[in-house]
Coordinates of C-alpha atoms and ligand atoms in Angstrom, one line a residue:
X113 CA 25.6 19.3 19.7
X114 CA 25.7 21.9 17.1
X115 CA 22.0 23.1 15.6
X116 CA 20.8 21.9 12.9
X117 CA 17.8 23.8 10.4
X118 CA 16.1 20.8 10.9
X119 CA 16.2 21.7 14.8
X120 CA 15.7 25.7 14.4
X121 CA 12.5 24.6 12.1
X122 CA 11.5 22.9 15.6
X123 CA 12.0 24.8 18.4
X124 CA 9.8 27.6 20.2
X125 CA 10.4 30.6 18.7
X126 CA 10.8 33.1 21.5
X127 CA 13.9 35.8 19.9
X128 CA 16.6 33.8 21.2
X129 CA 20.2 34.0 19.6
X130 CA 20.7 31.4 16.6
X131 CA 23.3 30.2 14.2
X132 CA 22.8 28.8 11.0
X133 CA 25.4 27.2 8.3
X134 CA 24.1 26.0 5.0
X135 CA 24.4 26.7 1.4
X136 CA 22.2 29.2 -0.1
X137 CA 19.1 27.6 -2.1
X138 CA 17.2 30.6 -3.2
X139 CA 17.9 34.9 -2.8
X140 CA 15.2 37.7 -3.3
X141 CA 15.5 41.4 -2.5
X142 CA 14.0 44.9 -2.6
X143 CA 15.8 47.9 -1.5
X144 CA 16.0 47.9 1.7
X145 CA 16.3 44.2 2.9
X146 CA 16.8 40.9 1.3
X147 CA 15.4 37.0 2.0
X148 CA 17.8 34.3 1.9
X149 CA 16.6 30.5 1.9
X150 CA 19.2 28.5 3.5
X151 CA 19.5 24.6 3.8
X152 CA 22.0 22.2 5.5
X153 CA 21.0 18.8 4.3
X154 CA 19.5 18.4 7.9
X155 CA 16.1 18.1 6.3
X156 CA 13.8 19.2 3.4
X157 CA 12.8 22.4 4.2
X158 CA 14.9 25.4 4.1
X159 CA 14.8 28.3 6.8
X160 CA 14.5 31.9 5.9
X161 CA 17.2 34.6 6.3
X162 CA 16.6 38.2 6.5
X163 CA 19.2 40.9 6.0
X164 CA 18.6 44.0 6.6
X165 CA 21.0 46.3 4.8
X166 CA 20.9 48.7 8.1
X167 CA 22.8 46.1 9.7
X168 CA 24.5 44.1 7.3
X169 CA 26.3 46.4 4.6
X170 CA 24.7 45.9 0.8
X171 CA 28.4 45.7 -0.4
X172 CA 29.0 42.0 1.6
X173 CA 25.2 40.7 0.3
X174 CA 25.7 41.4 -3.7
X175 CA 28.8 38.5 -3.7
X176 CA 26.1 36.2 -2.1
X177 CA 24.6 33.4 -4.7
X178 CA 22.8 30.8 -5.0
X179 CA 25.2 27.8 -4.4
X180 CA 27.7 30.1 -1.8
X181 CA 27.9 28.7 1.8
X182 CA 27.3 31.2 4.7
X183 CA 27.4 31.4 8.4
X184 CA 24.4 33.6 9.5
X185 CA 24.1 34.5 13.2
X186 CA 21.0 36.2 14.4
X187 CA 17.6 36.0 16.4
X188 CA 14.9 33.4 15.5
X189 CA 11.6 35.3 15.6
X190 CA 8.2 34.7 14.4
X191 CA 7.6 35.2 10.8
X192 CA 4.8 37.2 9.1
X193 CA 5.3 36.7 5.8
X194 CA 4.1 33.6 3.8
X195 CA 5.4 30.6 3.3
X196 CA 7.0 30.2 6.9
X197 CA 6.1 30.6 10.7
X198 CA 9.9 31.6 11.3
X199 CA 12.8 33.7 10.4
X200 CA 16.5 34.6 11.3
X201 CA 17.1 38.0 11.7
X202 CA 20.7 38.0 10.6
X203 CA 23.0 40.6 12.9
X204 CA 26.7 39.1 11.2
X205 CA 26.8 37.0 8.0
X206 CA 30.3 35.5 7.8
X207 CA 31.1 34.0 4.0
X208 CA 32.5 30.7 3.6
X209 CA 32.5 29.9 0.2
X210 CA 30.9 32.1 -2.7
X211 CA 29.7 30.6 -5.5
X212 CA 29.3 32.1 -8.9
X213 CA 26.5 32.1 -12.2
X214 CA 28.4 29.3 -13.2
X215 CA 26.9 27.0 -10.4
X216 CA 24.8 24.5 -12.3
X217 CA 21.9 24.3 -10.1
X218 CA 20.1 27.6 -10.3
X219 CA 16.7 28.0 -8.7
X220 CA 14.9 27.0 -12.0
X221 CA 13.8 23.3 -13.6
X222 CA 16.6 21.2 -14.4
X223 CA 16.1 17.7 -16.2
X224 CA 17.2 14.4 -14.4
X225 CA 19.9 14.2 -17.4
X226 CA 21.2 17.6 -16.8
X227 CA 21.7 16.7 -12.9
X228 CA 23.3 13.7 -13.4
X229 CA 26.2 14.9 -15.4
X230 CA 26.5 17.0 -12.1
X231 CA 26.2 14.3 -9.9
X232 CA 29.1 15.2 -7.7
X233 CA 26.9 18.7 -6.7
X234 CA 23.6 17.0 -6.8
X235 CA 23.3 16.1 -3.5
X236 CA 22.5 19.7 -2.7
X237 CA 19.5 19.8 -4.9
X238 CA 16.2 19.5 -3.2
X239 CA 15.3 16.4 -5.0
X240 CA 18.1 14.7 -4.4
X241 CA 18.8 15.7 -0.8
X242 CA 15.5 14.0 -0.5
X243 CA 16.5 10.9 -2.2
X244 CA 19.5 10.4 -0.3
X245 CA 17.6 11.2 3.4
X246 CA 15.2 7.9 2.3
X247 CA 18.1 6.1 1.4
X248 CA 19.4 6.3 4.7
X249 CA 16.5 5.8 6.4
X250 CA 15.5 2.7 4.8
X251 CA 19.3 1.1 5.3
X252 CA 18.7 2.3 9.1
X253 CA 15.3 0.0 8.8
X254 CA 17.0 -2.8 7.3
X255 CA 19.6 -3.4 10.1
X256 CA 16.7 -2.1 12.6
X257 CA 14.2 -5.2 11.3
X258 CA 16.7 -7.5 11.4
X259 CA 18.0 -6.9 14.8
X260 CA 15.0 -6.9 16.1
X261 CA 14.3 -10.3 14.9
X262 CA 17.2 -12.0 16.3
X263 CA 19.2 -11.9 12.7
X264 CA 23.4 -11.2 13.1
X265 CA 25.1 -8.8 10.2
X266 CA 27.8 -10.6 9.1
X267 CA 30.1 -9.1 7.1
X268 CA 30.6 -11.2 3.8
X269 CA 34.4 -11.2 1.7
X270 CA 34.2 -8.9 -1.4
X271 CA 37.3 -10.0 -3.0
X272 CA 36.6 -13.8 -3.7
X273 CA 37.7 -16.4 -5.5
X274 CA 33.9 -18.2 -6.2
X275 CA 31.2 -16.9 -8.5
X276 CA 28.1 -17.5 -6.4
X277 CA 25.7 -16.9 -8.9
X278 CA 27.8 -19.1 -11.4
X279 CA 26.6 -16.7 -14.3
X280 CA 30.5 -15.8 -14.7
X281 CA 30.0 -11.6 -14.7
X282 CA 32.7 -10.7 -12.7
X283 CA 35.3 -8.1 -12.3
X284 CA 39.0 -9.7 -12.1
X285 CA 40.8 -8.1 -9.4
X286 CA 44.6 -8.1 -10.1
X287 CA 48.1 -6.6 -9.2
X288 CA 49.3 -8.7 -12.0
X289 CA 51.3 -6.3 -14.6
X290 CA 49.1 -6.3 -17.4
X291 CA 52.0 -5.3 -20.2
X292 CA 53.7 -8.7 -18.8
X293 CA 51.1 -11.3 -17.4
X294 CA 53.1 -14.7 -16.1
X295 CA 52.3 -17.5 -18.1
X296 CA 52.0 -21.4 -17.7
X297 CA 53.6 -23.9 -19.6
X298 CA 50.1 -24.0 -21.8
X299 CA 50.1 -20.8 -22.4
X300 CA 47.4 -19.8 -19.8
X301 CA 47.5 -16.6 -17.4
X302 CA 49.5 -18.4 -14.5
X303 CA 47.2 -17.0 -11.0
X304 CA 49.5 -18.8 -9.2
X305 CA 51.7 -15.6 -9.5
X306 CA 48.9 -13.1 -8.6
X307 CA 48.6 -11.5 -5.3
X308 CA 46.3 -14.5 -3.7
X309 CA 48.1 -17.3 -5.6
X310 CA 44.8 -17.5 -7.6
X311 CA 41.9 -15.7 -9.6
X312 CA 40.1 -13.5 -7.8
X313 CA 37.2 -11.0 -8.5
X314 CA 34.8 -9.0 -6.8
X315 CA 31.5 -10.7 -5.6
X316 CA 28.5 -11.2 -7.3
X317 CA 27.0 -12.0 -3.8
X318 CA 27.9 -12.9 -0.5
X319 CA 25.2 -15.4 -0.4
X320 CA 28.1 -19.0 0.3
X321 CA 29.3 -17.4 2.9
X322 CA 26.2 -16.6 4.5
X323 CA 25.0 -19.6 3.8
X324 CA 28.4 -21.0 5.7
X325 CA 27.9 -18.7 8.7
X326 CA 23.7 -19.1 8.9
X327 CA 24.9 -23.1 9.6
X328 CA 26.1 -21.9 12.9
X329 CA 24.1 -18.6 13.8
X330 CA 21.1 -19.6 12.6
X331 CA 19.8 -16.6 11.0
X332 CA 22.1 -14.0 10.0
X333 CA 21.9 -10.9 6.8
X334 CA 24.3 -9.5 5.4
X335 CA 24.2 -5.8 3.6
X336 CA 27.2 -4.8 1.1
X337 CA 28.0 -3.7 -2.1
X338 CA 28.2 -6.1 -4.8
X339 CA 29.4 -6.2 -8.6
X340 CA 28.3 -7.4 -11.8
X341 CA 30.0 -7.0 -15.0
X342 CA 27.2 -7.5 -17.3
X343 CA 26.6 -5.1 -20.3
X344 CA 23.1 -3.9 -19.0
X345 CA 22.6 -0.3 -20.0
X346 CA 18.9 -0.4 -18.0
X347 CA 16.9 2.0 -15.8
X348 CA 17.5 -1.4 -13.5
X349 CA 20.8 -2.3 -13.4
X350 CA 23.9 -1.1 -12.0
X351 CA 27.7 -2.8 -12.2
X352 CA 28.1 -1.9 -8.3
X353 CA 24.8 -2.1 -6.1
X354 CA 24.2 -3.0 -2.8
X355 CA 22.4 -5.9 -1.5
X356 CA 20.8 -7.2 1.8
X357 CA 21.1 -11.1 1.9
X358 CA 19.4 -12.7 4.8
X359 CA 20.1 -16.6 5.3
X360 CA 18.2 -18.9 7.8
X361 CA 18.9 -22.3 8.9
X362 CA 15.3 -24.2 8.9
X363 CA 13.3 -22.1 7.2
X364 CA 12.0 -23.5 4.0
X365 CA 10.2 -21.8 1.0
X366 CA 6.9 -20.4 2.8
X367 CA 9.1 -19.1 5.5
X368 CA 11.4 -17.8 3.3
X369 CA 8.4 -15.7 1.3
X370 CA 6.8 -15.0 4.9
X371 CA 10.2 -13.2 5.4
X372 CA 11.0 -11.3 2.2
X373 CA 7.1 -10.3 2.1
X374 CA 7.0 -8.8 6.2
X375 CA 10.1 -7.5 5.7
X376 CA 9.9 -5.3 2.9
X377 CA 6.3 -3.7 4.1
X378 CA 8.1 -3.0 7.5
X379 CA 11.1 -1.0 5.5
X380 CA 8.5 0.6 3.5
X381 CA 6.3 1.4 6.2
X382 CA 9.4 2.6 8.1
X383 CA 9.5 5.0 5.2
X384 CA 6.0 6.8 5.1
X385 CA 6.4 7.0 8.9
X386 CA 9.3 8.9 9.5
X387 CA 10.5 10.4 5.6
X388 CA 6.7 12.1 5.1
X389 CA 8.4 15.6 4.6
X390 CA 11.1 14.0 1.7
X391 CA 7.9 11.9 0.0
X392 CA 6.1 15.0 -0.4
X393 CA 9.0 16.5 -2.0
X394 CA 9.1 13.5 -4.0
X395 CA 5.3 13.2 -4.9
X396 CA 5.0 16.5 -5.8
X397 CA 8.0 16.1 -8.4
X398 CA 6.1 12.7 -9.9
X399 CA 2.9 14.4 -10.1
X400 CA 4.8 17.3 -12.2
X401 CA 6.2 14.7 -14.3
X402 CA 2.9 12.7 -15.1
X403 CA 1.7 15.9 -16.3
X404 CA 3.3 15.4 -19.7
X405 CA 2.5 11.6 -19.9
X406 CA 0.2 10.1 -22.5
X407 CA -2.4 9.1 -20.6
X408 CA -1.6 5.2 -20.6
X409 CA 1.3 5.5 -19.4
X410 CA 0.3 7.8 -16.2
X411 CA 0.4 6.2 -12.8
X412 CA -2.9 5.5 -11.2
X413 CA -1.7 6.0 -8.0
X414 CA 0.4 9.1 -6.3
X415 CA 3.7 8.0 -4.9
X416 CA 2.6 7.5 -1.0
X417 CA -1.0 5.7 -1.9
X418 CA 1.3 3.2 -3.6
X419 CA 3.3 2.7 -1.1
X420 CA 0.7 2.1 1.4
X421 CA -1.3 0.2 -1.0
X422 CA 1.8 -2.1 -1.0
X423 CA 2.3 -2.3 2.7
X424 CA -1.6 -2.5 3.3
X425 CA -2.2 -5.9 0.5
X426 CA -0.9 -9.3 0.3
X427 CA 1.1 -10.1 -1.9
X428 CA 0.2 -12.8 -4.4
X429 CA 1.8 -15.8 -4.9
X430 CA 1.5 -18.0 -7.5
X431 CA 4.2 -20.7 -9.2
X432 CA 6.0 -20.4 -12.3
X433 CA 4.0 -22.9 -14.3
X434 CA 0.7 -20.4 -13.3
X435 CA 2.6 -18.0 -14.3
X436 CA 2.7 -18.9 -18.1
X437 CA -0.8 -19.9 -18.3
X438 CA -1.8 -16.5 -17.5
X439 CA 0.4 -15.0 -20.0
X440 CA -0.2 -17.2 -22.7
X441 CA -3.8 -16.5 -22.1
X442 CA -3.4 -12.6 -21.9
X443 CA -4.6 -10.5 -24.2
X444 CA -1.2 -9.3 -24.6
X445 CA -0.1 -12.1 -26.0
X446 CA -3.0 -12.5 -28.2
X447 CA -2.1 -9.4 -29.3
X448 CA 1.4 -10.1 -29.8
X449 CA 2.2 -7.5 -27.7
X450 CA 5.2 -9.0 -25.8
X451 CA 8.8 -8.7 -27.5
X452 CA 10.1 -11.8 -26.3
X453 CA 8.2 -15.4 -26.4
X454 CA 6.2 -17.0 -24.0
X455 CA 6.5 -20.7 -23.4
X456 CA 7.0 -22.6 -20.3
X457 CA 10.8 -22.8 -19.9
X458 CA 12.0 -19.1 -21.0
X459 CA 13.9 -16.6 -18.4
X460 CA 10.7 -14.4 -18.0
X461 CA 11.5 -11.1 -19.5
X462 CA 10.5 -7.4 -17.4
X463 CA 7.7 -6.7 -20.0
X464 CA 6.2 -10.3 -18.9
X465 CA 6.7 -9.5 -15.6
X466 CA 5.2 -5.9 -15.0
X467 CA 2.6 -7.3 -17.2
X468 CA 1.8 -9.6 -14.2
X469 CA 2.5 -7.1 -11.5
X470 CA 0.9 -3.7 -13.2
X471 CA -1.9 -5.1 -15.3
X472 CA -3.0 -8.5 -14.8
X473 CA -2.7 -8.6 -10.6
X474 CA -2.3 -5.1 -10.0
X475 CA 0.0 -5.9 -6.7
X476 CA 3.3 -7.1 -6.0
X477 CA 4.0 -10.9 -6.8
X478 CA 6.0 -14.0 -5.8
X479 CA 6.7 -15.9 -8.4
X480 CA 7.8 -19.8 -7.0
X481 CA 9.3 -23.2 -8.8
X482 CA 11.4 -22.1 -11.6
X483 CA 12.1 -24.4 -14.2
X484 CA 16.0 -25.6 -12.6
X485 CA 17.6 -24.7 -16.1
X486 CA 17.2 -20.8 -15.7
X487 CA 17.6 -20.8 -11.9
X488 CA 21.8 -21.1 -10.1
X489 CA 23.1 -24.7 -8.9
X490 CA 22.4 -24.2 -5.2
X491 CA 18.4 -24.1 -5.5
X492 CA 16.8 -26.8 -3.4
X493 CA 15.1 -29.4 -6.2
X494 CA 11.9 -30.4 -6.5
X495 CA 10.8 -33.9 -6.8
X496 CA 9.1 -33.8 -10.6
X497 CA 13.1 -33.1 -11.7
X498 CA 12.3 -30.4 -13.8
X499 CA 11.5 -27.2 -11.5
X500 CA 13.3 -25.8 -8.2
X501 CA 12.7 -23.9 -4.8
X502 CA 13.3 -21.0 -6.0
X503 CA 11.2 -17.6 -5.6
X504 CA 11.4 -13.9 -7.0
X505 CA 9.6 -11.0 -5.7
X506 CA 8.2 -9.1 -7.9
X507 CA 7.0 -5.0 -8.0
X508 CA 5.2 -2.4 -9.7
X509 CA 7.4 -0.1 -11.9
X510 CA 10.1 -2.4 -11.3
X511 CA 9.9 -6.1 -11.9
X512 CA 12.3 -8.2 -9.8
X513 CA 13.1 -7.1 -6.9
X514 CA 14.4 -9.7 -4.7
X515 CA 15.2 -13.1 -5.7
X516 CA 15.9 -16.0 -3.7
X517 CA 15.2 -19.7 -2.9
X518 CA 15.4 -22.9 -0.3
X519 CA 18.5 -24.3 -0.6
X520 CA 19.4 -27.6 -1.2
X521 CA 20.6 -29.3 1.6
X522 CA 21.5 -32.9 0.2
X523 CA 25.1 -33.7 -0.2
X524 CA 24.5 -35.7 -3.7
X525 CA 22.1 -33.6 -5.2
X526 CA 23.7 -30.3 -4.8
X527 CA 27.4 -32.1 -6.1
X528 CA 25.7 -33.3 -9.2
X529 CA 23.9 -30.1 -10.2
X530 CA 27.4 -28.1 -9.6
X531 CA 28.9 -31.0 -12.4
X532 CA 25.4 -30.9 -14.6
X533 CA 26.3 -26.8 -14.5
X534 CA 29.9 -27.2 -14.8
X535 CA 30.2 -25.3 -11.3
X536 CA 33.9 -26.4 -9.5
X537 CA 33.0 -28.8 -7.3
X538 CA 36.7 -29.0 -6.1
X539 CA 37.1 -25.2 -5.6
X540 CA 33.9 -24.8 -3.7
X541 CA 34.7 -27.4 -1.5
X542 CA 34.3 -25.6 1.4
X543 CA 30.8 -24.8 0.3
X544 CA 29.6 -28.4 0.4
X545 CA 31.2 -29.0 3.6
X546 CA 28.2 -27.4 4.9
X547 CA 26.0 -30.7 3.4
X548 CA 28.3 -33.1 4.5
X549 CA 28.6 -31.7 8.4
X550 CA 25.1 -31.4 9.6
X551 CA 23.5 -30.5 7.3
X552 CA 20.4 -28.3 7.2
X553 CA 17.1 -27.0 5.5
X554 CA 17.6 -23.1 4.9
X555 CA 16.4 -20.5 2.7
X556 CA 17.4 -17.2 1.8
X557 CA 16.9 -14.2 -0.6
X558 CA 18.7 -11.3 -2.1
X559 CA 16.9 -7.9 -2.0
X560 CA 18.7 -5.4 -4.4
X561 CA 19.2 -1.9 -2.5
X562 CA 18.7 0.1 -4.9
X563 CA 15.6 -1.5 -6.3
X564 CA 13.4 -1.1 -2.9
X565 CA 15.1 3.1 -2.8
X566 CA 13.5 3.7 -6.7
X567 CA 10.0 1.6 -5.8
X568 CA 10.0 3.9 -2.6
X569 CA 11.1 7.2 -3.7
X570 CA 9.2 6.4 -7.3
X571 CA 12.5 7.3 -9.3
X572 CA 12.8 5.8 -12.7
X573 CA 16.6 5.6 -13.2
X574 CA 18.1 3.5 -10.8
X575 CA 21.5 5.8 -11.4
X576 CA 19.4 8.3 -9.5
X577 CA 19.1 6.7 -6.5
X578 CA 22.9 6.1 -5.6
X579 CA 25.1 8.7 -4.9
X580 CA 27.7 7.7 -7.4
X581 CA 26.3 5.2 -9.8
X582 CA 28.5 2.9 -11.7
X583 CA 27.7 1.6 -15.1
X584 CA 29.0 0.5 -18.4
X585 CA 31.7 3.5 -19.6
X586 CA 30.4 5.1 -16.3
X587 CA 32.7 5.4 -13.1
X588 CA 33.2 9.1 -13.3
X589 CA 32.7 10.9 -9.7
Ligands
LIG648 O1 18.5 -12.5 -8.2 P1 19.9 -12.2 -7.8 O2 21.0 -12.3 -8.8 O3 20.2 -13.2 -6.6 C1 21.3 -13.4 -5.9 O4 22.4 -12.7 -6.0 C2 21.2 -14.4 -4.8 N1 22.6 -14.8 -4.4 C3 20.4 -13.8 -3.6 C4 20.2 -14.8 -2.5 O5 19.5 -15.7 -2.6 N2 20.9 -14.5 -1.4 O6 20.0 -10.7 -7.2 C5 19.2 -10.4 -6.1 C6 18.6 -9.0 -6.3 C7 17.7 -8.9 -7.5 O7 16.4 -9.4 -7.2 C8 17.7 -7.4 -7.8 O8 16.8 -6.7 -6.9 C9 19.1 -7.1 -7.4 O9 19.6 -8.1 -6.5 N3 20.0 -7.0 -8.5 C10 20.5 -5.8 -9.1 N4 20.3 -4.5 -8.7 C11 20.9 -3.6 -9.4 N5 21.7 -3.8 -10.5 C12 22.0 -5.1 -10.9 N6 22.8 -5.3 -11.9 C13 21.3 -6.1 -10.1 N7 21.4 -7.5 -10.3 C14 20.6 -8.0 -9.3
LIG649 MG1 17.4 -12.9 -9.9

């Protein structure tokens, strides 16, 4: 295979013959020679070029700026200067691409704003290269746990016909022609004509199905992009995210929390082990940032003693109902701090629940048994009517970041919550097939992507931490 600068940064050093591709990151020079930092996305650091205008003419080096791509072969040798331990000596550059002034990420401080509305180029910027490494990394330690744990990725339908959430924010997906939509007798849209012979939109989850296929694997995940068409314009929310799902036929509600809880410290822990260079990067860009912070909203911990603060502690659990209590009785509330009411019943709100997480027990949180009027028709009930098996993880800096629940596995129960909450009984009917064949106790969750890539790489925008984020009046790159 072709060397990378991740490998030259590696080997011994001992003048042997070397080529290196990459994009030009940073260019310095005095009269006689000039330096050249050079990256390839291969890995944080960049590797030094020298060009010494005795062998390579001045006339080829003045068209070389930051942004242009080059092909530089040469000897590695030991550096002397600061900074670095290494060096090409370039003997040939070849030019792939130049680039001009009017590249938009110069070697100076750009806001996150400013690289966003550059997002197509951003994932040359040390920042972001560094973003996108974890990203992959901690995908690679999501299908790696699993595996390892006797779970099968299944691959769930995006185009579907049931919203399994049942909270109706969907996009349609169509090749009706919108100028000349069929219609029904009443007067209504007539599906029948549409490409499936019925409505269809993108999933909000491909939680059913998993649910259908853990009833015959046993334990399974899945790990795909889903939509949401809800008008949130948050640091949290995205219309197209991705989502790990795992589903698993006897667990019930401790196992299920046992599960969500070892899982995220492993993918976590995956991360400080093997993205230490990227963190750093990361860290160090945090640390700038709290700089001009009040002080009560600074962090008390850097990015990497967080994360192994999270991987070292347990996390707390505690029920819905104890929940309240402690929020009614916060000073908070005394205060009248919180926007939006406390009383037992509500949806909590993120200020309620980073109040929880950040200042009340300073550690991630499962919250368990929901009142059943906030929480989706499949939730396994509990036996005082009012609450259900359902469960939310909850983290600093970010609030939710996984929900799931026990399922409820009994025929009659689960048919009359779907009429209570006006959820097709007759279209999911293949759903509650699952209840009336041998049935099971399971449990699963939903772990948002994106969420676990901002807690880890300590990002405050969640459009930051997907290549190309979509959001309300956003689907530009
Ligand atoms: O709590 P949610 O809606 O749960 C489900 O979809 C269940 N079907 C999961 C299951 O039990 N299998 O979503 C799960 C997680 C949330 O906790 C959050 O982390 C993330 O998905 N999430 C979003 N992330 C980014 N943008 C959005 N709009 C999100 N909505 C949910
Ligand atoms: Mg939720």
């Amino acid at each position: 295979m072709k060397q990378t600068i991740k490998d030259l940064l590696q080997v011994v050093v001992q003048d042997q013959e070397v080529t290196v591709k990459g994009w030009v990151k940073n260019r310095r020079g005095s009269k006689n020679v000039a330096f050249v930092s050079m990256n390839d996305g291969s890995c944080a650091n960049n590797i030094q070029i020298v060009v010494d205008f005795n062998n390579i003419p001045e006339e080829t080096f003045k068209n070389i700026t930051v942004g242009a791509c080059l092909c530089v072969k040469g000897q590695l040798k030991k550096s002397e200067g600061q900074g670095q331990d290494r060096e090409v000596v370039a003997e040939s550059v070849e030019i792939y691409g130049l680039a001009n002034d009017k590249y938009p990420f110069q070697p100076k401080f750009h806001s996150l704003e400013f690289i966003r509305d550059n997002a197509h180029l951003r994932s040359r910027t040390a920042t972001f290269s560094s973003i996108f490494r974890i990203r992959h990394a901690l995908a690679y330690a999501v299908h790696k746990y699993y595996n390892d744990n006797g779970f099968y990725y299944v691959h769930t339908p995006i185009i579907t016909a049931s919203d399994a959430e049942g909270a109706g924010e969907m996009f349609r997906v169509t090749t009706l022609d919108l100028h000349k939509l069929p219609k029904t007798e009443t007067g209504e849209i007539d599906f029948k004509e549409d490409f499936f012979g019925r409505a269809t939109n993108l999933t909000v989850s491909g939680q059913l199905e998993g649910e259908l296929m853990a009833m015959g694997l046993g334990k399974i995940y899945t790990f795909g992009p889903t939509f949401r068409a809800e008008n949130s314009n948050t640091t949290r929310h995205l219309a197209e995210f991705w989502m790990i799902e795992p589903e698993m036929a006897f667990y019930e509600l401790e196992d299920n929390m046992d599960l969500a809880e070892d899982f995220v410290k492993y993918v976590i822990r995956y991360a400080l082990d093997n993205c230490k260079e990227d963190l750093d990067i990361l860290e160090k860009r945090l640390i700038e940032e709290e700089k001009n912070k009040k002080q009560e909203e600074k962090s008390p911990m850097n990015l990497i003693d967080k994360l192994k603060f999270v991987v070292e502690n347990n996390f707390e659990r505690i029920t819905y109902t104890e929940a309240i209590d402690i929020l009614l009785n916060s000073n908070y509330h005394k205060k009248k701090k919180f926007q939006y009411e406390v009383k037992w019943g509500v949806d909590l709100q993120s200020e309620h629940e980073r109040y929880l997480v950040e200042k009340h027990f300073e550690k991630p949180v499962i919250l368990t048994n929901y009142p059943k009027d906030i929480k989706s028709f499949y939730m396994k009930q509990n036996d005082d009517g009012k609450t259900v098996r359902a469960m939310d993880v909850l983290f600093p800096g970010i609030g939710e970041i996984i929900g799931g629940s026990q399922r409820e596995e009994n025929y009659e129960k689960l048919e009359t919550r779907m009429k209570q909450m006006g959820v097709p009984t007759d279209e999911l009917w293949w759903y509650l097939d699952t209840r009336r064949f041998g049935t099971a106790p399971h449990s699963g969750f939903g772990l948002g992507f994106e969420r676990l890539v901002q807690f880890v790489t300590g990002m405050g925008n969640i459009r930051d931490v997907i290549p190309f984020p979509r959001f309300p009046k956003g689907a530009e790159f």
